[in-house]
Structure formats: C-alpha cells, structure tokens
Amino acid sequence: MFKNYLKIAWRNLLKNKVFTLANVIGLTLAFAVAILLSMTALFELSYDQFHTNKDSIYQLALSNQTPKGTRTSTASPVPLAPSLKSEVPGIKQITRAVSEDALVTYQEKELVLDAHYVDPAFFEMFSYPIVLGNGNHPFSDKRSVAITERTSQLLFGDTSAIGKTIYLLLGKEERPFTISSILKDLPTNSSVDFQIAIPFENHSEYSENLTVWDSNFHEVYIELDKSVSADQFEKNTWEFTNMHYRESIENLVRDGARPDANNQYKQFHLLPYTDVHFVSYASGAIQVQRTFPYIILGISFLIIFIACANFINMNIALSEKRLKEIGMRKTLGAIKGQLFFQFWTESLLIFTAALFLGLVLGNLLIDPFKVLFNTEATMANLTKPSILLGFFVAMFLIVFIAGGYPAMLLSKMNTLRALKGKWEMGKNGVRNVLIVVQFVIAIILISGTLVLQGQLQFMRDKDLGYNKEQVISIPLNGKKDSYRVIDLLREELQNNPNILEVTGADNNLGRGRDGSLSTSKWGFDYKQRGVTTNILTVDHDYLKTLDIELLSGRTFSPEFKADSLSLIINQAMVKELNETDPISTKIMMDDSISYTVIGVIKDFNFQKITKEIEPLTLFMNRDWDLYYAYVKVAPGSLSKSFEFLKTAWEKIEPNAEFQGSFLDENIDRTYRREKMMATIITSGSILGIVLSCIGLFAISLLVVAQRTKEIGVRKVVGATVSSITLLLTKDFLKLVGVAFIIATPIAWYALNQWLQGYAFHISLSVWFFIGAGLLAAAIAFITVGGKTLKAASVNPVESLRTE
C-alpha cells in the first residue's frame, strides 16, 4: 500500500514539474539559510556553557546610587576579594582576574600574548582543562605560568614547554617565569580569551594597591556554596559594603544621591556567569540582552514560514486541477484517511528532498557564510542531542502542518462537487491571508534593512570630532620605553613630507588590530562634591595630530616643563565642574596633587557612538606609560605613507609585530555587531522577497490558466493589454497594500526601540517604510505582471480554444 502511495505521489510530482521545482527550490533555500542562521544563533547562546560549575559561578558588580542615577561597575580593588572571602559567609571559591597584553620573550622570539592575571582558585572554578601539569593547580608558585597548546607551539614548536623559562615585561621590568602547565586551547565560545595565565600577584598594580580601596582595575568571580542563593549573598554583603565604603557612601549622601529600593547607596550584585557575554551597563544598571541571537533565530523562523506558506498556497491552488481525481477515488471507495495519507505523502517527499538538499547546500555555504558574518559557529553547534531532538520535532511539525493542511482540505472534499470540478473553499481566504503575512514579514525585513544600513552609514560618516581618515594608531607592543619609541618615530619620519605629525596616548580610539577597546576613569572631590571623569594620558601634539579643536587656553607643549601638572578638559568636563571659565582652575586629584586647567577642547566621541560624550581630562605626565602611537599622514598618499611607517617601525622595534591601522578602520571594527545584524537582516529580506516571489509566480501561473478564456473574451470586446494586465495583478497588489498597513507600525515600533540604544542616531523617517512598501509592491508587480502581460498579449482566438 505504502509503495503504491509513493508511486502515485512521484507521478503527480513529475506531472506538475513547475510547481514541484518551485516548492523544492524555495524550501531548499529556506532550510539551508535557516540551518546556517540557527547555527550562528545557537553558537552565540552557547557562550560559557561548557563550564561544569557554571550554575554556581557569578561575576561581582557594584552599583552606586549617584545624583545622576545608578552607575554599575565590575572593576574592583585588590583587597576586596580576600576581605569578602573572610568576612561574608557563603563563598566557596573567589578569584580576581584582569586581561591585558603581555610581552613574552623566549631566546630570540618576542610575542605579544593575551594574558589573564588570576588567582589559583580560577582554575578550580572554571573548566579550562590542563593537558600537561598538575590537575587543577597550574601554578606551582608565584613565578610560574600556564600557556595554551597553540601558544606552546608558537614559542617552542614541538619541543616540550614544561620547565622552560620565559621572560615577561611587567610594567618596565622584565622578569623570568617558568612554564608549569599547558592548557587545552580555549573554546571559541568562551567570554574569556587568553594565551597565557599569570598569578595575579605579579600584576604591575598589585603591590602598590594591596590596601587601597579606591583603585579599581580588575574583575572578581565568585563560586557560591550550594546552600547559599545569590539573593541571600547580596543581602549578606550590605553590612560589609557599608563598612568598607563608608566614606564613599557619605560623599554620595552629601552630593544628594538617593538610596535604592533596599535603602542602600552601594550594593553588590551577582551576575550569573552564563549572562556575562550578554550584559550591558549602558543604562547604568545591569541589563542582560540576548536580543541578537534571538533576532537571528526569529529571522530563520520567518524564512521557514514564508517557504511553508508558499507550499500551502501552491498546493491549495494546484488542488483545483485534481478535483475530478478526488471525486473518482472517493466514488471507488477511498476514505478520508487514505486520501489524506496520499496527499501528505507527496508533501513528505518534497520536504524530505528539500531538507536533504538544504543540508548539502548549508554545508557547501558554511565557509563563505562564516567569512561574511564573521562568526566562529560550526555545524557542531547543532549536533547536541537536545538540539537534534528539537530539530526533528520542529521538522515533523512543519511537515505535518504545512503538508497536512492542504491534504486535509482535499480529503474532506464532497464527492459530487469534486466530480463536477467545483472548489468549495470560499474565495481563496487562506491563500490571501498567507500572502499578506508573507509580505508583512518581507516589508518588516526590508524596513529593517533600510534603517540599519542608514544607521551604519550615519555612524561611518558622522563627524566624531577628530580626524579619523588620515591618522594611523599603532600599539606600542615592544620592549622599548613608550616615549622613547615615539621620539624615535619622530626622528625616523621627519624627513618624509607625507608624515605630518606624531604623538601618543595611553588609550586607542576605536578597536585596533590588537583588539583593545578601553577607557579609564577617576573620581575626586571638587568644591565639596564628587566629580567623575574619564582620563587620557597623552604626549604633546595630540590635539594637533588628531585635529581636535581647542576652544580656549593652550595645548600641551615641550616648552612648558610644568605641563606634567596641567590638564586639558572637554566641554562635558566643564559642565561637570560647573565652571563658566575653567582656565587656570586648580583641581586637587585623589593623589593629593594640585593640577591646573590650561585648555578646553571641543567634545569628541572618544567612546562608542552608542554613548553620550562623557567628561574627559587629558594629562601629560611622562611617569605614566603610553600604549599607542598616532601618526597623521598627508591625504594624497595614504597607502605609501602606511608602508613607509611600517618600515620605520620595523627599524625601531624589529622584534615587535606592526599592528598599525587607520582610525576609520578602528571605528568600523567597533560596529562589528551592527554590521553583522545588518547583513543578516539584509540577507533575510532578500531571501524573503525571493521566496515570496516564487510563490506568487507559481500562483500567477494557475490564475492565468484558470482565466484564459476570460482573457480572450475581454480582448474580443475591446480590452487593452494594459487593462487586462492590471486586472489580473491588482488583486495581488491589494494584498501587498494590506501587508504594508499591517507591517509599518510593527516595523516602526521595533526599529524605534532599537535606535534608542544609540546616543547618536538617524531620524526614523516615514520614507524608510514607504520605500519598503513600494519596493515590495514593485517586486510583486514584476513577478505577477510578467506572466499576466504575456497571457494578455496572446491572440484571443487561441485563448478561446482552451475550453
């Protein structure tokens, strides 16, 4: 019996080749893209899930109730972790951790490695397996380090690394360390990425801050006892916080801050470690946002829905050609169940073939997909038993619903009406609803594409307040003193007319090739109230090199020896100080040294464009290191100047990798997530339109076939080709119009909410949505109109013969 069903199904599929091909192509594309998108989304959602104790590990965050609202930070002081462990119950393990670059030397090799300074408990809490070494204790003593397998290969090749001595540049001092352990290479879905682990006590700021509670530079992770909940622990820290931060709390009260719901001015919070990858502090409070992977999953679902809606529409439309077959089979004794199974078998064959082809196509496209979307996701992200089970359940439901609905309609047909060829399902209500929903999805995706691309272009073109096209930033990753390197660069480059300026700073603008993106903050009292500012240490010519506008006063200059005690502040800092004319204002910082404001600069975007411009203070103190050189080049020869600069660098730091990049490249790298989202939504909207058009085209073939005689009669009585074309297409255009009315408010609300996450963004113009609607209508008209125009142009004699 089943074999007979398969034969009949195969014959029917071959008989209607156009519709079979349209369904298989549409479903194959949908399955392939949905598999790749789901792979990416599940990879994003899998971050940090590999840790055995993940459910009991938390990151420590401290919220501060300031006069301007809640401000939350994960940066902690050195004495916090040991004090918490000894004074607050419920902690099983606690570790400090800070990520920085470390210059490692072995014989003639010099490498800048991603270093992670941690306490020994770090490896007892987190699951980073040790390949060679002592179990969960990779540090044999304070002067030992652990490296990953890949790092071992870079430094030592195939030679065993255990027991080898390497040298680390810590601050300005080079110290020997022994390799005591080899770690398995870290998974790509780890929030922490390091190549070498170093005992925390070796950090350059450790010794001088052993008892200092207001120098925050590292993170703290806690593993709780099973008997203690996160809420309990947070309450247990209230007394601890009020005691150790008493002076800071008094200052907050003095400045007019209001306590939180628990009547606390400062409160520790525990953030589950599996949420760390998704957390945002943009609003001042902890916000866990998994929006990005869920959007990807949502788009994959919508693509599948469009393809399935096409399938249902085409099968219902095609079924009108099979009414007499259904009536005859019922007359010969076929029951509803047999008919349902026959028609469902045909659907099953199409879905099985499309799923197989989709898997093949997805595997063929995986490499270009990973490059295009800049993801480390692999098909292995889909091979977990729970995911595979969910996948097969989802596929069964899709086949059952999308294939079963048309089969159910056909099997319920009245025998007499079927024999007469009369369709009794109303005026294509289901078909029209599905077409409307398809175009609602398409218009939302097109609107999203237009707005996302507009916002990206806005961010690229926005005047950030400094010259990003002509300035190259270079990480100072060699052994030489940073100021010495900048002086040598000036000497080496001074005779090249294309090199205009050279300077340095301790922070980069944008995300450089070294992956860095950071800022530093100081808080101090000014006129009996607390003031917070971002700080930036610079060399002279910083403003000139970056074309930052000086509004008043003067800039730093080597001619003024006292500039080590001078400050330049931005407009936001002037407002923070509440001074109308800050020039010559004396400011006593927390290091009890008095500084003088010598200049005010125009606000510029030294952080991501998602944030408002915050107070910024520039220092020039040669006791504080610089970490980046900036070189301004002439606009006419950017590539030649870049190569010349690279050659000069290799002379000055022959063993250090040149990682220079133009600032506009750095800025572009900070928008990686937005670019990926824009690419995915653009691809989704294109595929959604393509799938919708496949369905429309196939349905238009049937509509034209059903109305061939009508077309002939209308032409005989004088109808023009254009009027007939419009007549046959207007019903579809009406559906697009309904879709536009439904989609526009949904798209506007979602996109408006998204844009609110940017301090600087485009205006949400109505033309974005009108453009999306017109584009959808034009594509629908071209898809349907092409076939109807051809039908309307046929000689009416031929049309009237098609009885």
CSV table of C-alpha atoms in Angstrom, one decimal, residues 3 37 224 333 388 393 497 511 587 678 719:
chain,number,residue,atom,x,y,z
A,3,LYS,CA,4.7,1.6,-2.1
A,37,LEU,CA,21.3,31.2,10.9
A,224,LEU,CA,28.8,30.1,46.0
A,333,GLY,CA,-14.3,3.7,-2.1
A,388,LEU,CA,18.9,17.4,17.3
A,393,VAL,CA,10.4,17.7,16.3
A,497,PRO,CA,56.9,65.2,3.6
A,511,ARG,CA,39.1,49.0,18.3
A,587,ILE,CA,42.0,70.8,40.8
A,678,ALA,CA,22.5,44.5,9.1
A,719,ALA,CA,-9.9,45.4,-23.6
